[in-house]
Amino acid sequence: MKITKIHDLYFKEFVSKNEIDSIVNELAVQIKSDLPENEVPLFIGILNGCFVFAADFVRAYKGDCEISFVKLASYNGTSSTDKVKKLIGVNEDLEGRTVVILEDVIDTGTTLQEIYEIFKTKKLKELKIATLFFKPDVYRKELPINYVGKSIPDSFIVGYGLDYNSYGRNLPAVYQLTTQPKMKNIVLFGPPGAGKGTQATILKEKYNLVHISTGDVFRYNIKNETELGVLAKKYIDAGELVPDEVTISMLKDEVEKNAGVEGFIFDGFPRTESQAIALEEFLAEKGEGINGMVALEVHEDILVERIIERGKTSGRSDDTDEGKIRNRFNEYNTKTAILKDFYHEKGNYHGIDGVGSVEEITDRLSDIFDKL
Ligand code: AMP
């Protein structure tokens, strides 16, 4: 779940593209099955918002149908107004037809009522209403809505055809208005031994952020022989990842312990796609998000040598044996490296060359931190 900025406002993902797809498919199947066998319905989309929904809907509708559009404008900024503009209408002869009105979202119902009244004068065989989203808390009309994709609370939504001041219609998912994020949250990324810990220690001071290293938290728990430590030890000793469930809940606890801070540097987390998704969802619940993933890019061969060198003094059980070290890289390459694509797709990946002196690398990282 990502926070996205449109104009001056912030939105968080509310209904994913996948969920929308299944809602639209269900609506199409249900409407088809409610109509007589050979009926050719005329779907009428209410522009502008419904153009994406209507396009997906008619392709999900398995049967002959027609589609047409009418236009009324009722939105101005983020609140629905009662001023309904003129209908730019349907010219087809509608007598004896089955018409299904397609709406993207119904809130007060004012626009819908007006359109409904116009269609009622057209001697139709039947008139039905289908809406992708419905806001029951603000609906003020008696008119029955035949098909509701999803009932939602009364908050402003954007995406999948719906706009905020004309922007956001092309977003594939639906987003909900949220508050401006206050934190700077950065995922410091890179293979084992890339220098994430060293850099995080410097950068947390420079940017007044809290550094959470999941590896350090595990090692602390192992040292103190806590329940979590006992559980994690066998994985860490073998150079394997600790199961997601355990790691995610531990990470959440660490974040909760630091309420009110300016932000976090996450080091060693997320390491799997489920961890990345869990982190986004968890932060989005707080109206926060990940500002970016900053990655130290270093070749594996250099790193194995570095880790063996570090193992002479670090006291880490997983730093000494080359087999264990190779296993950590194997875990990285098979489970963690894909996160580059995960953040890249969101335009949130920033890679830097991780070979150089500590100061050089801090400078390269700072250039990115400053922009995020
Ligand atoms: P690190 O100090 O980040 O290299 O982590 C050392 C070890 O702790 C890893 O090899 C894993 O066994 C475990 N670990 C740390 N972070 C995670 C994570 N996000 N998910 C699963 N295991 C982790």
mmCIF file of C-alpha atoms and ligand atoms in Angstrom:
data_model
loop_
_atom_site.group_PDB
_atom_site.id
_atom_site.type_symbol
_atom_site.label_atom_id
_atom_site.label_comp_id
_atom_site.label_asym_id
_atom_site.label_seq_id
_atom_site.Cartn_x
_atom_site.Cartn_y
_atom_site.Cartn_z
ATOM 1 C CA MET A 1 0.000 0.000 0.000
ATOM 2 C CA LYS A 2 1.537 3.208 -1.097
ATOM 3 C CA ILE A 3 0.914 6.842 -0.302
ATOM 4 C CA THR A 4 0.666 8.969 -3.401
ATOM 5 C CA LYS A 5 0.507 12.742 -3.749
ATOM 6 C CA ILE A 6 -1.931 14.371 -6.134
ATOM 7 C CA HIS A 7 -1.718 18.164 -6.318
ATOM 8 C CA ASP A 8 -1.562 19.229 -2.691
ATOM 9 C CA LEU A 9 -3.197 16.191 -1.106
ATOM 10 C CA TYR A 10 -2.046 12.734 -0.028
ATOM 11 C CA PHE A 11 -3.851 9.512 -0.817
ATOM 12 C CA LYS A 12 -3.310 5.932 0.346
ATOM 13 C CA GLU A 13 -4.294 2.804 -1.542
ATOM 14 C CA PHE A 14 -7.774 1.745 -0.573
ATOM 15 C CA VAL A 15 -8.996 -0.838 -3.099
ATOM 16 C CA SER A 16 -6.313 -2.711 -5.013
ATOM 17 C CA LYS A 17 -6.449 -3.338 -8.758
ATOM 18 C CA ASN A 18 -6.997 -7.055 -8.080
ATOM 19 C CA GLU A 19 -9.938 -6.427 -5.791
ATOM 20 C CA ILE A 20 -11.484 -4.062 -8.329
ATOM 21 C CA ASP A 21 -11.104 -6.695 -11.062
ATOM 22 C CA SER A 22 -12.967 -9.273 -9.047
ATOM 23 C CA ILE A 23 -15.724 -6.813 -8.069
ATOM 24 C CA VAL A 24 -16.233 -5.820 -11.712
ATOM 25 C CA ASN A 25 -16.334 -9.457 -12.831
ATOM 26 C CA GLU A 26 -18.884 -10.365 -10.179
ATOM 27 C CA LEU A 27 -21.098 -7.455 -11.191
ATOM 28 C CA ALA A 28 -20.965 -8.489 -14.846
ATOM 29 C CA VAL A 29 -21.806 -12.110 -14.046
ATOM 30 C CA GLN A 30 -24.648 -11.155 -11.717
ATOM 31 C CA ILE A 31 -26.243 -8.673 -14.116
ATOM 32 C CA LYS A 32 -26.022 -11.143 -16.998
ATOM 33 C CA SER A 33 -27.636 -13.900 -14.959
ATOM 34 C CA ASP A 34 -30.513 -11.623 -13.866
ATOM 35 C CA LEU A 35 -31.459 -10.700 -17.447
ATOM 36 C CA PRO A 36 -33.646 -12.835 -19.729
ATOM 37 C CA GLU A 37 -31.643 -15.213 -21.923
ATOM 38 C CA ASN A 38 -31.610 -13.236 -25.196
ATOM 39 C CA GLU A 39 -31.916 -9.718 -23.798
ATOM 40 C CA VAL A 40 -29.460 -7.203 -25.287
ATOM 41 C CA PRO A 41 -29.064 -4.581 -22.560
ATOM 42 C CA LEU A 42 -27.979 -1.012 -23.164
ATOM 43 C CA PHE A 43 -25.430 0.037 -20.581
ATOM 44 C CA ILE A 44 -25.259 3.755 -19.981
ATOM 45 C CA GLY A 45 -22.141 5.063 -18.322
ATOM 46 C CA ILE A 46 -22.199 8.338 -16.431
ATOM 47 C CA LEU A 47 -19.124 10.297 -17.517
ATOM 48 C CA ASN A 48 -16.478 11.223 -16.731
ATOM 49 C CA GLY A 49 -15.657 9.002 -13.769
ATOM 50 C CA CYS A 50 -17.104 5.731 -15.040
ATOM 51 C CA PHE A 51 -15.118 5.419 -18.253
ATOM 52 C CA VAL A 52 -12.576 2.996 -16.795
ATOM 53 C CA PHE A 53 -15.180 0.954 -14.923
ATOM 54 C CA ALA A 54 -17.465 0.863 -17.999
ATOM 55 C CA ALA A 55 -14.616 -0.287 -20.239
ATOM 56 C CA ASP A 56 -13.677 -3.128 -17.887
ATOM 57 C CA PHE A 57 -17.304 -3.968 -17.177
ATOM 58 C CA VAL A 58 -18.413 -4.436 -20.803
ATOM 59 C CA ARG A 59 -15.421 -6.656 -21.481
ATOM 60 C CA ALA A 60 -16.301 -8.765 -18.442
ATOM 61 C CA TYR A 61 -19.938 -8.979 -19.607
ATOM 62 C CA LYS A 62 -20.340 -12.251 -21.485
ATOM 63 C CA GLY A 63 -23.155 -11.594 -23.926
ATOM 64 C CA ASP A 64 -24.393 -9.122 -26.528
ATOM 65 C CA CYS A 65 -24.782 -5.609 -25.223
ATOM 66 C CA GLU A 66 -24.589 -1.959 -26.233
ATOM 67 C CA ILE A 67 -22.856 0.845 -24.435
ATOM 68 C CA SER A 68 -23.443 4.569 -24.483
ATOM 69 C CA PHE A 69 -22.532 7.455 -22.228
ATOM 70 C CA VAL A 70 -24.189 10.514 -20.724
ATOM 71 C CA LYS A 71 -22.450 13.370 -19.076
ATOM 72 C CA LEU A 72 -23.316 15.413 -16.039
ATOM 73 C CA ALA A 73 -20.850 17.221 -13.825
ATOM 74 C CA SER A 74 -21.410 17.197 -10.096
ATOM 75 C CA TYR A 75 -17.996 17.266 -8.501
ATOM 76 C CA ASN A 76 -15.957 20.265 -7.589
ATOM 77 C CA GLY A 77 -12.846 19.572 -5.533
ATOM 78 C CA THR A 78 -13.333 16.994 -2.832
ATOM 79 C CA SER A 79 -16.949 17.540 -1.861
ATOM 80 C CA SER A 80 -20.069 16.601 -3.726
ATOM 81 C CA THR A 81 -22.193 19.642 -4.558
ATOM 82 C CA ASP A 82 -25.865 19.694 -5.290
ATOM 83 C CA LYS A 83 -25.381 21.713 -8.469
ATOM 84 C CA VAL A 84 -26.032 19.256 -11.254
ATOM 85 C CA LYS A 85 -25.227 20.457 -14.749
ATOM 86 C CA LYS A 86 -27.075 19.662 -17.930
ATOM 87 C CA LEU A 87 -27.301 16.197 -19.397
ATOM 88 C CA ILE A 88 -25.449 15.592 -22.639
ATOM 89 C CA GLY A 89 -27.659 12.852 -23.731
ATOM 90 C CA VAL A 90 -28.453 9.613 -25.317
ATOM 91 C CA ASN A 91 -29.857 9.834 -28.833
ATOM 92 C CA GLU A 92 -30.798 6.188 -29.262
ATOM 93 C CA ASP A 93 -34.454 5.183 -29.386
ATOM 94 C CA LEU A 94 -34.849 3.627 -25.984
ATOM 95 C CA GLU A 95 -38.444 2.448 -26.170
ATOM 96 C CA GLY A 96 -38.789 -1.151 -24.989
ATOM 97 C CA ARG A 97 -35.075 -1.407 -24.075
ATOM 98 C CA THR A 98 -33.492 -2.704 -20.918
ATOM 99 C CA VAL A 99 -31.179 0.019 -19.686
ATOM 100 C CA VAL A 100 -28.580 -0.439 -16.950
ATOM 101 C CA ILE A 101 -27.005 2.761 -15.668
ATOM 102 C CA LEU A 102 -23.327 2.348 -14.773
ATOM 103 C CA GLU A 103 -21.958 4.619 -12.074
ATOM 104 C CA ASP A 104 -18.456 4.686 -10.662
ATOM 105 C CA VAL A 105 -19.556 5.973 -7.257
ATOM 106 C CA ILE A 106 -22.906 6.944 -5.764
ATOM 107 C CA ASP A 107 -22.810 9.216 -2.748
ATOM 108 C CA THR A 108 -25.713 11.634 -2.170
ATOM 109 C CA GLY A 109 -27.551 10.221 -5.177
ATOM 110 C CA THR A 110 -28.507 13.666 -6.522
ATOM 111 C CA THR A 111 -26.926 13.180 -9.941
ATOM 112 C CA LEU A 112 -28.309 9.720 -10.218
ATOM 113 C CA GLN A 113 -31.865 10.788 -9.352
ATOM 114 C CA GLU A 114 -31.797 13.420 -12.070
ATOM 115 C CA ILE A 115 -30.606 10.962 -14.697
ATOM 116 C CA TYR A 116 -33.078 8.373 -13.500
ATOM 117 C CA GLU A 117 -35.989 10.825 -13.933
ATOM 118 C CA ILE A 118 -34.926 11.526 -17.506
ATOM 119 C CA PHE A 119 -34.711 7.851 -18.414
ATOM 120 C CA LYS A 120 -38.059 7.112 -16.798
ATOM 121 C CA THR A 121 -39.785 9.202 -19.464
ATOM 122 C CA LYS A 122 -38.315 7.067 -22.294
ATOM 123 C CA LYS A 123 -40.800 4.150 -22.172
ATOM 124 C CA LEU A 124 -38.119 1.633 -21.251
ATOM 125 C CA LYS A 125 -38.805 -2.018 -20.652
ATOM 126 C CA GLU A 126 -36.662 -1.924 -17.556
ATOM 127 C CA LEU A 127 -34.274 0.494 -15.846
ATOM 128 C CA LYS A 128 -31.601 -0.717 -13.445
ATOM 129 C CA ILE A 129 -28.707 0.896 -11.657
ATOM 130 C CA ALA A 130 -25.274 -0.626 -11.083
ATOM 131 C CA THR A 131 -22.511 1.145 -9.222
ATOM 132 C CA LEU A 132 -18.942 0.155 -8.533
ATOM 133 C CA PHE A 133 -18.851 2.013 -5.198
ATOM 134 C CA PHE A 134 -21.665 3.130 -2.931
ATOM 135 C CA LYS A 135 -21.524 5.379 0.123
ATOM 136 C CA PRO A 136 -24.520 4.329 2.235
ATOM 137 C CA ASP A 137 -23.805 6.907 4.962
ATOM 138 C CA VAL A 138 -24.446 9.875 2.686
ATOM 139 C CA TYR A 139 -27.042 8.483 0.274
ATOM 140 C CA ARG A 140 -30.133 10.675 0.575
ATOM 141 C CA LYS A 141 -32.517 9.246 -2.032
ATOM 142 C CA GLU A 142 -35.172 6.536 -2.002
ATOM 143 C CA LEU A 143 -34.142 5.165 -5.364
ATOM 144 C CA PRO A 144 -33.112 1.515 -5.058
ATOM 145 C CA ILE A 145 -29.639 0.656 -6.305
ATOM 146 C CA ASN A 146 -29.863 -2.744 -7.977
ATOM 147 C CA TYR A 147 -26.194 -3.636 -7.992
ATOM 148 C CA VAL A 148 -23.493 -2.430 -5.622
ATOM 149 C CA GLY A 149 -19.883 -3.504 -6.194
ATOM 150 C CA LYS A 150 -18.586 -2.348 -2.835
ATOM 151 C CA SER A 151 -20.031 -0.186 -0.066
ATOM 152 C CA ILE A 152 -17.487 2.246 1.278
ATOM 153 C CA PRO A 153 -17.348 4.858 4.050
ATOM 154 C CA ASP A 154 -17.769 8.513 3.189
ATOM 155 C CA SER A 155 -14.238 9.568 2.360
ATOM 156 C CA PHE A 156 -12.942 11.090 -0.820
ATOM 157 C CA ILE A 157 -11.570 8.542 -3.296
ATOM 158 C CA VAL A 158 -9.512 8.871 -6.446
ATOM 159 C CA GLY A 159 -8.150 6.564 -9.153
ATOM 160 C CA TYR A 160 -9.651 4.024 -11.569
ATOM 161 C CA GLY A 161 -11.459 6.808 -13.430
ATOM 162 C CA LEU A 162 -12.166 8.994 -10.396
ATOM 163 C CA ASP A 163 -10.346 12.295 -10.141
ATOM 164 C CA TYR A 164 -9.167 14.945 -7.779
ATOM 165 C CA ASN A 165 -9.193 18.236 -9.701
ATOM 166 C CA SER A 166 -8.911 16.231 -12.932
ATOM 167 C CA TYR A 167 -5.849 14.262 -11.827
ATOM 168 C CA GLY A 168 -5.552 10.652 -10.741
ATOM 169 C CA ARG A 169 -8.037 9.104 -13.167
ATOM 170 C CA ASN A 170 -5.320 6.919 -14.672
ATOM 171 C CA LEU A 171 -4.283 5.274 -11.387
ATOM 172 C CA PRO A 172 -5.058 1.547 -11.658
ATOM 173 C CA ALA A 173 -6.169 1.224 -8.016
ATOM 174 C CA VAL A 174 -8.494 3.346 -5.889
ATOM 175 C CA TYR A 175 -6.931 5.645 -3.306
ATOM 176 C CA GLN A 176 -8.432 7.302 -0.259
ATOM 177 C CA LEU A 177 -7.646 10.719 1.128
ATOM 178 C CA THR A 178 -5.150 10.636 3.970
ATOM 179 C CA THR A 179 -3.073 13.049 6.012
ATOM 180 C CA GLN A 180 0.334 14.299 4.968
ATOM 181 C CA PRO A 181 3.021 11.832 6.038
ATOM 182 C CA LYS A 182 5.258 13.309 8.725
ATOM 183 C CA MET A 183 8.011 10.745 8.751
ATOM 184 C CA LYS A 184 11.010 10.061 6.573
ATOM 185 C CA ASN A 185 11.240 6.281 6.261
ATOM 186 C CA ILE A 186 14.061 4.763 4.297
ATOM 187 C CA VAL A 187 14.879 1.163 3.512
ATOM 188 C CA LEU A 188 18.629 0.718 3.394
ATOM 189 C CA PHE A 189 19.158 -2.195 1.085
ATOM 190 C CA GLY A 190 21.961 -4.381 -0.151
ATOM 191 C CA PRO A 191 23.440 -7.858 0.114
ATOM 192 C CA PRO A 192 25.057 -9.137 3.328
ATOM 193 C CA GLY A 193 28.241 -7.259 4.118
ATOM 194 C CA ALA A 194 27.466 -4.309 1.833
ATOM 195 C CA GLY A 195 27.953 -1.868 4.713
ATOM 196 C CA LYS A 196 24.340 -1.107 5.614
ATOM 197 C CA GLY A 197 25.006 -1.209 9.358
ATOM 198 C CA THR A 198 28.034 1.088 9.180
ATOM 199 C CA GLN A 199 26.222 3.624 7.025
ATOM 200 C CA ALA A 200 22.996 3.494 9.027
ATOM 201 C CA THR A 201 24.909 4.363 12.201
ATOM 202 C CA ILE A 202 26.234 7.511 10.536
ATOM 203 C CA LEU A 203 23.062 8.495 8.704
ATOM 204 C CA LYS A 204 20.733 8.115 11.690
ATOM 205 C CA GLU A 205 22.676 10.877 13.484
ATOM 206 C CA LYS A 206 22.839 13.084 10.416
ATOM 207 C CA TYR A 207 19.104 12.862 9.660
ATOM 208 C CA ASN A 208 17.783 12.313 13.185
ATOM 209 C CA LEU A 209 16.229 8.972 12.328
ATOM 210 C CA VAL A 210 15.876 5.783 14.342
ATOM 211 C CA HIS A 211 17.902 2.855 13.009
ATOM 212 C CA ILE A 212 16.190 -0.518 13.171
ATOM 213 C CA SER A 213 18.399 -3.441 12.229
ATOM 214 C CA THR A 214 16.415 -6.661 12.420
ATOM 215 C CA GLY A 215 19.700 -8.615 12.520
ATOM 216 C CA ASP A 216 20.799 -6.596 15.600
ATOM 217 C CA VAL A 217 17.444 -7.115 17.297
ATOM 218 C CA PHE A 218 17.699 -10.859 16.709
ATOM 219 C CA ARG A 219 21.279 -10.953 18.012
ATOM 220 C CA TYR A 220 20.242 -8.972 21.112
ATOM 221 C CA ASN A 221 17.473 -11.491 21.771
ATOM 222 C CA ILE A 222 19.799 -14.439 21.233
ATOM 223 C CA LYS A 223 22.313 -12.990 23.664
ATOM 224 C CA ASN A 224 19.614 -12.481 26.270
ATOM 225 C CA GLU A 225 18.149 -15.916 25.590
ATOM 226 C CA THR A 226 14.617 -14.607 25.120
ATOM 227 C CA GLU A 227 11.900 -16.755 23.566
ATOM 228 C CA LEU A 228 12.353 -14.868 20.298
ATOM 229 C CA GLY A 229 16.115 -15.378 20.463
ATOM 230 C CA VAL A 230 15.807 -19.116 20.970
ATOM 231 C CA LEU A 231 13.409 -19.321 18.041
ATOM 232 C CA ALA A 232 15.575 -17.232 15.684
ATOM 233 C CA LYS A 233 18.939 -18.769 16.593
ATOM 234 C CA LYS A 234 18.720 -21.909 14.517
ATOM 235 C CA TYR A 235 17.880 -19.950 11.362
ATOM 236 C CA ILE A 236 20.552 -17.319 11.882
ATOM 237 C CA ASP A 237 23.232 -19.898 12.674
ATOM 238 C CA ALA A 238 22.454 -21.642 9.412
ATOM 239 C CA GLY A 239 22.464 -18.391 7.436
ATOM 240 C CA GLU A 240 18.756 -18.787 6.668
ATOM 241 C CA LEU A 241 16.013 -16.198 6.928
ATOM 242 C CA VAL A 242 13.907 -16.209 10.068
ATOM 243 C CA PRO A 243 10.243 -16.918 9.119
ATOM 244 C CA ASP A 244 8.265 -13.856 7.979
ATOM 245 C CA GLU A 245 5.624 -14.091 10.704
ATOM 246 C CA VAL A 246 8.216 -13.828 13.459
ATOM 247 C CA THR A 247 10.221 -11.097 11.771
ATOM 248 C CA ILE A 248 7.249 -8.939 10.807
ATOM 249 C CA SER A 249 5.739 -8.962 14.278
ATOM 250 C CA MET A 250 9.130 -8.135 15.795
ATOM 251 C CA LEU A 251 9.589 -5.240 13.374
ATOM 252 C CA LYS A 252 6.163 -3.840 14.244
ATOM 253 C CA ASP A 253 7.029 -3.969 17.948
ATOM 254 C CA GLU A 254 10.246 -2.052 17.297
ATOM 255 C CA VAL A 255 8.376 0.649 15.380
ATOM 256 C CA GLU A 256 5.711 0.934 18.083
ATOM 257 C CA LYS A 257 8.408 1.380 20.730
ATOM 258 C CA ASN A 258 9.494 4.546 18.931
ATOM 259 C CA ALA A 259 6.253 6.510 18.611
ATOM 260 C CA GLY A 260 6.625 10.149 17.603
ATOM 261 C CA VAL A 261 10.060 9.907 15.966
ATOM 262 C CA GLU A 262 10.909 11.691 12.710
ATOM 263 C CA GLY A 263 11.425 8.467 10.813
ATOM 264 C CA PHE A 264 13.287 5.200 10.488
ATOM 265 C CA ILE A 265 16.173 3.667 8.650
ATOM 266 C CA PHE A 266 15.186 0.052 8.093
ATOM 267 C CA ASP A 267 18.282 -2.095 7.794
ATOM 268 C CA GLY A 268 17.900 -5.759 6.914
ATOM 269 C CA PHE A 269 14.132 -5.378 6.574
ATOM 270 C CA PRO A 270 12.216 -6.039 4.377
ATOM 271 C CA ARG A 271 13.974 -9.144 3.080
ATOM 272 C CA THR A 272 11.040 -10.844 1.348
ATOM 273 C CA GLU A 273 8.112 -9.586 -0.688
ATOM 274 C CA SER A 274 5.626 -10.394 2.103
ATOM 275 C CA GLN A 275 7.721 -8.351 4.506
ATOM 276 C CA ALA A 276 7.688 -5.424 2.058
ATOM 277 C CA ILE A 277 3.914 -5.614 1.680
ATOM 278 C CA ALA A 278 3.424 -5.932 5.436
ATOM 279 C CA LEU A 279 5.629 -2.888 6.024
ATOM 280 C CA GLU A 280 3.704 -0.746 3.544
ATOM 281 C CA GLU A 281 0.364 -1.752 5.017
ATOM 282 C CA PHE A 282 1.540 -1.207 8.554
ATOM 283 C CA LEU A 283 2.895 2.269 7.778
ATOM 284 C CA ALA A 284 -0.157 3.207 5.704
ATOM 285 C CA GLU A 285 -2.378 2.515 8.726
ATOM 286 C CA LYS A 286 -0.434 5.299 10.403
ATOM 287 C CA GLY A 287 -0.745 7.573 7.363
ATOM 288 C CA GLU A 288 2.945 7.022 6.629
ATOM 289 C CA GLY A 289 4.891 5.341 3.859
ATOM 290 C CA ILE A 290 8.343 4.415 2.607
ATOM 291 C CA ASN A 291 10.061 7.414 1.040
ATOM 292 C CA GLY A 292 12.463 5.194 -0.822
ATOM 293 C CA MET A 293 14.696 2.185 -0.949
ATOM 294 C CA VAL A 294 18.361 3.161 -1.057
ATOM 295 C CA ALA A 295 20.603 0.314 -2.133
ATOM 296 C CA LEU A 296 24.316 -0.284 -1.766
ATOM 297 C CA GLU A 297 25.325 -2.161 -4.887
ATOM 298 C CA VAL A 298 28.428 -4.320 -4.371
ATOM 299 C CA HIS A 299 29.560 -7.490 -6.150
ATOM 300 C CA GLU A 300 29.205 -10.742 -4.201
ATOM 301 C CA ASP A 301 32.878 -11.803 -4.471
ATOM 302 C CA ILE A 302 34.092 -8.625 -2.772
ATOM 303 C CA LEU A 303 31.498 -9.175 -0.061
ATOM 304 C CA VAL A 304 32.445 -12.723 0.885
ATOM 305 C CA GLU A 305 36.015 -11.533 1.528
ATOM 306 C CA ARG A 306 34.727 -8.565 3.509
ATOM 307 C CA ILE A 307 32.510 -10.747 5.677
ATOM 308 C CA ILE A 308 35.295 -13.254 6.399
ATOM 309 C CA GLU A 309 37.468 -10.303 7.430
ATOM 310 C CA ARG A 310 34.635 -8.923 9.600
ATOM 311 C CA GLY A 311 34.139 -12.390 11.135
ATOM 312 C CA LYS A 312 37.571 -12.170 12.756
ATOM 313 C CA THR A 313 36.245 -9.479 15.116
ATOM 314 C CA SER A 314 32.434 -9.365 14.883
ATOM 315 C CA GLY A 315 31.806 -12.486 16.938
ATOM 316 C CA ARG A 316 28.867 -13.292 14.654
ATOM 317 C CA SER A 317 28.125 -16.992 14.316
ATOM 318 C CA ASP A 318 27.198 -16.515 10.649
ATOM 319 C CA ASP A 319 30.298 -14.503 9.669
ATOM 320 C CA THR A 320 32.995 -17.155 9.868
ATOM 321 C CA ASP A 321 32.069 -20.212 7.872
ATOM 322 C CA GLU A 322 32.161 -19.724 4.094
ATOM 323 C CA GLY A 323 29.332 -22.240 3.635
ATOM 324 C CA LYS A 324 27.028 -20.190 5.895
ATOM 325 C CA ILE A 325 28.050 -16.988 4.191
ATOM 326 C CA ARG A 326 27.279 -18.462 0.751
ATOM 327 C CA ASN A 327 23.927 -19.565 2.133
ATOM 328 C CA ARG A 328 23.135 -16.004 3.174
ATOM 329 C CA PHE A 329 23.850 -14.896 -0.375
ATOM 330 C CA ASN A 330 21.699 -17.680 -1.668
ATOM 331 C CA GLU A 331 18.828 -16.483 0.541
ATOM 332 C CA TYR A 332 19.501 -12.934 -0.640
ATOM 333 C CA ASN A 333 19.509 -13.848 -4.319
ATOM 334 C CA THR A 334 16.413 -16.042 -4.188
ATOM 335 C CA LYS A 335 14.192 -14.138 -1.737
ATOM 336 C CA THR A 336 15.490 -10.629 -1.194
ATOM 337 C CA ALA A 337 16.965 -9.366 -4.476
ATOM 338 C CA ILE A 338 13.491 -9.232 -6.075
ATOM 339 C CA LEU A 339 12.644 -6.340 -3.757
ATOM 340 C CA LYS A 340 14.668 -4.138 -6.096
ATOM 341 C CA ASP A 341 11.902 -4.639 -8.687
ATOM 342 C CA PHE A 342 9.210 -4.212 -6.049
ATOM 343 C CA TYR A 343 10.416 -0.692 -5.217
ATOM 344 C CA HIS A 344 11.599 0.066 -8.741
ATOM 345 C CA GLU A 345 8.065 -0.410 -10.087
ATOM 346 C CA LYS A 346 6.864 2.234 -7.657
ATOM 347 C CA GLY A 347 9.612 4.597 -8.771
ATOM 348 C CA ASN A 348 11.105 4.220 -5.314
ATOM 349 C CA TYR A 349 14.441 2.465 -5.930
ATOM 350 C CA HIS A 350 17.730 4.356 -5.694
ATOM 351 C CA GLY A 351 20.909 2.364 -6.202
ATOM 352 C CA ILE A 352 24.404 3.657 -5.509
ATOM 353 C CA ASP A 353 27.857 2.178 -6.029
ATOM 354 C CA GLY A 354 28.721 0.633 -2.650
ATOM 355 C CA VAL A 355 32.468 0.345 -3.319
ATOM 356 C CA GLY A 356 34.623 3.145 -1.892
ATOM 357 C CA SER A 357 35.618 4.653 1.436
ATOM 358 C CA VAL A 358 33.041 4.954 4.222
ATOM 359 C CA GLU A 359 32.971 8.754 3.709
ATOM 360 C CA GLU A 360 32.517 8.489 -0.047
ATOM 361 C CA ILE A 361 29.604 6.149 0.378
ATOM 362 C CA THR A 362 28.025 8.313 3.082
ATOM 363 C CA ASP A 363 28.202 11.235 0.616
ATOM 364 C CA ARG A 364 26.554 9.214 -2.144
ATOM 365 C CA LEU A 365 23.809 8.071 0.215
ATOM 366 C CA SER A 366 23.296 11.568 1.605
ATOM 367 C CA ASP A 367 22.671 12.936 -1.892
ATOM 368 C CA ILE A 368 19.717 10.573 -2.106
ATOM 369 C CA PHE A 369 18.544 10.993 1.503
ATOM 370 C CA ASP A 370 18.391 14.750 0.895
ATOM 371 C CA LYS A 371 15.971 14.280 -1.991
ATOM 372 C CA LEU A 372 13.651 11.779 -0.331
HETATM 373 P P1 AMP B 1 21.866 -9.160 9.222
HETATM 374 O O1 AMP B 1 22.491 -8.653 10.472
HETATM 375 O O2 AMP B 1 20.897 -8.166 8.626
HETATM 376 O O3 AMP B 1 22.842 -9.657 8.221
HETATM 377 O O4 AMP B 1 20.948 -10.409 9.631
HETATM 378 C C1 AMP B 1 21.509 -11.588 10.171
HETATM 379 C C2 AMP B 1 20.510 -12.733 10.110
HETATM 380 O O5 AMP B 1 19.328 -12.384 10.843
HETATM 381 C C3 AMP B 1 20.015 -13.069 8.720
HETATM 382 O O6 AMP B 1 20.894 -13.924 8.004
HETATM 383 C C4 AMP B 1 18.703 -13.755 9.053
HETATM 384 O O7 AMP B 1 18.924 -15.050 9.541
HETATM 385 C C5 AMP B 1 18.173 -12.922 10.210
HETATM 386 N N1 AMP B 1 17.359 -11.780 9.697
HETATM 387 C C6 AMP B 1 17.631 -10.457 9.824
HETATM 388 N N2 AMP B 1 16.663 -9.702 9.248
HETATM 389 C C7 AMP B 1 15.775 -10.572 8.745
HETATM 390 C C8 AMP B 1 14.571 -10.427 8.014
HETATM 391 N N3 AMP B 1 14.105 -9.218 7.666
HETATM 392 N N4 AMP B 1 13.905 -11.556 7.659
HETATM 393 C C9 AMP B 1 14.354 -12.780 7.992
HETATM 394 N N5 AMP B 1 15.486 -12.987 8.648
HETATM 395 C C10 AMP B 1 16.211 -11.914 9.041
#
